[in-house]
C-alpha cells in the first residue's frame, strides 16, 4: 500500500516537471561576454544537521544541503539550470554562508560562494560571488545579491541579481 506523499516529495516532483519542460533550453556563452543575471529558483532540503553547543546559551551550528533548479532567468544565463546549495550557519555569528553550484543542460557548471548579510526569518539576504566554472563557463567571474525565502521546513525560494563576465 502506498502512503500519502510528503510535501517534500511533492515539491521535488514539481521541480522535476518544471525541469522536463525546459530541459533543452539553449544557454549560449561567448568569450568576453558580460551580462546581468536575475534568477528565481526553487530549492528542496535534502540534508539538514543541527548541533547544539554548550559553551554559551542558545549556541547552534546548522549544516544544510538543498537541491533544485532555476525556474526563471528571463530566458538567459542559467535558465533551467540545476541548483545545489551548501550552507553553514553558526548562531554565534562566526559563519553564515556557503556555496552554490549551478549545472546547465550541457553539463557546464558555475560555482559561487555566498554570505548572509541579513537574517529576518523567513527571509534572508546576502551577497554572492561567482568564482568560476567549467565548460562554456570556465573562468567566469561576477557578483550580486540574493534573497532567500523559507516556504516550509523542506522548500525555499531563492532570488538572485547580479553581473557576470567571461574571459
mmCIF file of C-alpha atoms in Angstrom:
data_model
loop_
_atom_site.group_PDB
_atom_site.id
_atom_site.type_symbol
_atom_site.label_atom_id
_atom_site.label_comp_id
_atom_site.label_asym_id
_atom_site.label_seq_id
_atom_site.Cartn_x
_atom_site.Cartn_y
_atom_site.Cartn_z
ATOM 1 C CA UNK A 1 0.000 0.000 0.000
ATOM 2 C CA UNK A 2 1.299 3.461 -0.891
ATOM 3 C CA UNK A 3 1.450 6.117 1.766
ATOM 4 C CA UNK A 4 0.465 9.711 1.147
ATOM 5 C CA UNK A 5 3.436 11.596 -0.402
ATOM 6 C CA UNK A 6 5.089 14.148 1.874
ATOM 7 C CA UNK A 7 5.231 17.842 0.998
ATOM 8 C CA UNK A 8 8.968 17.452 0.357
ATOM 9 C CA UNK A 9 8.398 14.809 -2.332
ATOM 10 C CA UNK A 10 5.502 16.711 -3.898
ATOM 11 C CA UNK A 11 7.753 19.772 -4.192
ATOM 12 C CA UNK A 12 10.512 17.649 -5.737
ATOM 13 C CA UNK A 13 8.045 16.192 -8.265
ATOM 14 C CA UNK A 14 7.002 19.737 -9.195
ATOM 15 C CA UNK A 15 10.670 20.644 -9.743
ATOM 16 C CA UNK A 16 11.156 17.623 -11.980
ATOM 17 C CA UNK A 17 8.151 18.515 -14.101
ATOM 18 C CA UNK A 18 9.374 22.098 -14.494
ATOM 19 C CA UNK A 19 12.813 20.813 -15.483
ATOM 20 C CA UNK A 20 11.430 18.440 -18.090
ATOM 21 C CA UNK A 21 9.559 21.288 -19.740
ATOM 22 C CA UNK A 22 12.744 23.312 -20.281
ATOM 23 C CA UNK A 23 15.450 20.681 -20.499
ATOM 24 C CA UNK A 24 16.519 21.718 -23.988
ATOM 25 C CA UNK A 25 16.662 25.467 -23.389
ATOM 26 C CA UNK A 26 19.748 26.900 -25.114
ATOM 27 C CA UNK A 27 22.183 28.785 -22.887
ATOM 28 C CA UNK A 28 24.923 30.105 -25.164
ATOM 29 C CA UNK A 29 28.065 31.674 -23.710
ATOM 30 C CA UNK A 30 30.706 33.580 -25.643
ATOM 31 C CA UNK A 31 34.260 34.682 -24.818
ATOM 32 C CA UNK A 32 34.268 38.192 -23.395
ATOM 33 C CA UNK A 33 30.534 38.067 -22.707
ATOM 34 C CA UNK A 34 29.266 40.275 -19.886
ATOM 35 C CA UNK A 35 25.774 40.482 -18.630
ATOM 36 C CA UNK A 36 23.294 40.896 -15.854
ATOM 37 C CA UNK A 37 21.660 37.998 -14.102
ATOM 38 C CA UNK A 38 18.260 37.876 -12.437
ATOM 39 C CA UNK A 39 17.024 34.460 -11.363
ATOM 40 C CA UNK A 40 14.333 32.783 -9.300
ATOM 41 C CA UNK A 41 14.919 29.258 -8.023
ATOM 42 C CA UNK A 42 13.050 26.645 -6.023
ATOM 43 C CA UNK A 43 15.084 24.519 -3.598
ATOM 44 C CA UNK A 44 14.227 21.375 -1.624
ATOM 45 C CA UNK A 45 16.142 20.423 1.524
ATOM 46 C CA UNK A 46 17.929 17.088 1.065
ATOM 47 C CA UNK A 47 20.064 17.124 4.226
ATOM 48 C CA UNK A 48 19.962 19.138 7.434
ATOM 49 C CA UNK A 49 22.007 18.713 10.597
ATOM 50 C CA UNK A 50 21.802 20.926 13.672
ATOM 51 C CA UNK A 51 24.066 20.657 16.701
ATOM 52 C CA UNK A 52 23.688 22.488 19.996
ATOM 53 C CA UNK A 53 26.889 23.542 21.740
ATOM 54 C CA UNK A 54 27.084 24.131 25.477
ATOM 55 C CA UNK A 55 29.693 26.924 25.569
ATOM 56 C CA UNK A 56 27.095 29.740 25.604
ATOM 57 C CA UNK A 57 23.305 29.817 25.778
ATOM 58 C CA UNK A 58 21.456 29.001 22.510
ATOM 59 C CA UNK A 59 24.657 28.305 20.527
ATOM 60 C CA UNK A 60 23.866 26.130 17.495
ATOM 61 C CA UNK A 61 25.553 25.012 14.295
ATOM 62 C CA UNK A 62 23.449 24.279 11.204
ATOM 63 C CA UNK A 63 24.557 22.463 8.053
ATOM 64 C CA UNK A 64 22.093 22.390 5.155
ATOM 65 C CA UNK A 65 22.114 20.878 1.655
ATOM 66 C CA UNK A 66 19.447 21.796 -0.883
ATOM 67 C CA UNK A 67 18.805 20.783 -4.481
ATOM 68 C CA UNK A 68 16.538 22.404 -7.030
ATOM 69 C CA UNK A 69 16.501 24.418 -10.203
ATOM 70 C CA UNK A 70 16.375 27.909 -11.613
ATOM 71 C CA UNK A 71 12.767 28.265 -12.739
ATOM 72 C CA UNK A 72 13.064 31.776 -14.161
ATOM 73 C CA UNK A 73 16.056 33.614 -15.574
ATOM 74 C CA UNK A 74 14.364 35.584 -18.330
ATOM 75 C CA UNK A 75 15.494 33.037 -20.922
ATOM 76 C CA UNK A 76 19.160 33.816 -20.359
ATOM 77 C CA UNK A 77 22.151 32.899 -18.229
ATOM 78 C CA UNK A 78 21.447 29.777 -16.098
ATOM 79 C CA UNK A 79 17.865 29.319 -17.359
ATOM 80 C CA UNK A 80 16.572 25.909 -16.117
ATOM 81 C CA UNK A 81 19.940 25.047 -14.515
ATOM 82 C CA UNK A 82 20.159 22.568 -11.650
ATOM 83 C CA UNK A 83 20.957 24.450 -8.442
ATOM 84 C CA UNK A 84 22.719 22.936 -5.430
ATOM 85 C CA UNK A 85 23.216 24.900 -2.214
ATOM 86 C CA UNK A 86 25.519 24.032 0.713
ATOM 87 C CA UNK A 87 25.080 26.217 3.822
ATOM 88 C CA UNK A 88 26.755 26.508 7.232
ATOM 89 C CA UNK A 89 25.482 28.776 9.981
ATOM 90 C CA UNK A 90 26.904 29.364 13.452
ATOM 91 C CA UNK A 91 24.479 31.222 15.733
ATOM 92 C CA UNK A 92 27.458 32.941 17.382
ATOM 93 C CA UNK A 93 27.886 34.744 14.007
ATOM 94 C CA UNK A 94 31.265 33.180 13.298
ATOM 95 C CA UNK A 95 29.969 31.807 9.962
ATOM 96 C CA UNK A 96 26.811 32.313 7.914
ATOM 97 C CA UNK A 97 27.123 31.374 4.275
ATOM 98 C CA UNK A 98 28.207 28.687 1.899
ATOM 99 C CA UNK A 99 28.485 27.609 -1.705
ATOM 100 C CA UNK A 100 26.226 27.355 -4.754
ATOM 101 C CA UNK A 101 26.726 25.133 -7.801
ATOM 102 C CA UNK A 102 24.684 25.565 -10.981
ATOM 103 C CA UNK A 103 24.732 22.882 -13.710
ATOM 104 C CA UNK A 104 23.309 23.612 -17.173
ATOM 105 C CA UNK A 105 21.787 21.053 -19.568
ATOM 106 C CA UNK A 106 25.116 20.560 -21.395
ATOM 107 C CA UNK A 107 26.968 19.796 -18.121
ATOM 108 C CA UNK A 108 28.738 23.167 -17.818
ATOM 109 C CA UNK A 109 28.933 24.401 -14.220
ATOM 110 C CA UNK A 110 29.031 27.755 -12.446
ATOM 111 C CA UNK A 111 30.448 27.997 -8.914
ATOM 112 C CA UNK A 112 29.670 30.692 -6.355
ATOM 113 C CA UNK A 113 30.194 31.442 -2.691
ATOM 114 C CA UNK A 114 27.750 33.449 -0.615
ATOM 115 C CA UNK A 115 27.419 35.177 2.747
ATOM 116 C CA UNK A 116 24.428 36.204 4.813
ATOM 117 C CA UNK A 117 24.094 39.927 5.482
ATOM 118 C CA UNK A 118 20.578 39.973 6.939
ATOM 119 C CA UNK A 119 18.565 37.325 8.781
ATOM 120 C CA UNK A 120 14.888 38.078 9.460
ATOM 121 C CA UNK A 121 13.186 34.659 9.201
ATOM 122 C CA UNK A 122 11.606 33.556 6.959
ATOM 123 C CA UNK A 123 13.582 35.979 4.735
ATOM 124 C CA UNK A 124 17.372 36.002 4.487
ATOM 125 C CA UNK A 125 19.544 38.278 2.330
ATOM 126 C CA UNK A 126 23.169 38.375 1.332
ATOM 127 C CA UNK A 127 25.914 38.702 -1.236
ATOM 128 C CA UNK A 128 27.112 36.206 -3.833
ATOM 129 C CA UNK A 129 30.408 35.981 -5.724
ATOM 130 C CA UNK A 130 30.786 33.858 -8.859
ATOM 131 C CA UNK A 131 34.174 32.168 -8.515
ATOM 132 C CA UNK A 132 34.490 30.217 -11.769
ATOM 133 C CA UNK A 133 33.021 27.464 -13.832
ATOM 134 C CA UNK A 134 33.585 24.579 -16.217
ATOM 135 C CA UNK A 135 32.878 24.060 -19.909
ATOM 136 C CA UNK A 136 31.453 27.189 -21.524
ATOM 137 C CA UNK A 137 31.635 28.974 -18.135
ATOM 138 C CA UNK A 138 35.352 28.361 -17.427
ATOM 139 C CA UNK A 139 36.862 31.488 -15.872
ATOM 140 C CA UNK A 140 33.504 33.120 -15.112
ATOM 141 C CA UNK A 141 33.576 35.906 -12.501
ATOM 142 C CA UNK A 142 30.891 38.134 -11.088
ATOM 143 C CA UNK A 143 28.939 39.226 -8.047
ATOM 144 C CA UNK A 144 25.480 40.063 -6.862
ATOM 145 C CA UNK A 145 22.893 39.880 -4.115
ATOM 146 C CA UNK A 146 20.308 37.259 -3.183
ATOM 147 C CA UNK A 147 17.079 36.977 -1.213
ATOM 148 C CA UNK A 148 16.127 33.577 0.200
ATOM 149 C CA UNK A 149 12.603 32.906 1.462
ATOM 150 C CA UNK A 150 11.723 29.837 3.514
ATOM 151 C CA UNK A 151 8.373 28.457 2.335
ATOM 152 C CA UNK A 152 8.233 25.350 4.570
ATOM 153 C CA UNK A 153 10.614 23.105 6.503
ATOM 154 C CA UNK A 154 11.678 21.499 3.219
ATOM 155 C CA UNK A 155 11.112 24.116 0.475
ATOM 156 C CA UNK A 156 12.584 27.555 -0.220
ATOM 157 C CA UNK A 157 12.724 30.157 -2.979
ATOM 158 C CA UNK A 158 15.992 31.925 -3.822
ATOM 159 C CA UNK A 159 16.138 35.068 -5.972
ATOM 160 C CA UNK A 160 19.459 36.409 -7.218
ATOM 161 C CA UNK A 161 20.526 39.552 -9.103
ATOM 162 C CA UNK A 162 23.985 40.494 -10.260
ATOM 163 C CA UNK A 163 26.532 40.751 -13.041
ATOM 164 C CA UNK A 164 28.883 38.244 -14.645
ATOM 165 C CA UNK A 165 31.825 38.278 -17.056
ATOM 166 C CA UNK A 166 33.506 35.573 -19.107
ATOM 167 C CA UNK A 167 37.207 35.878 -20.042
#
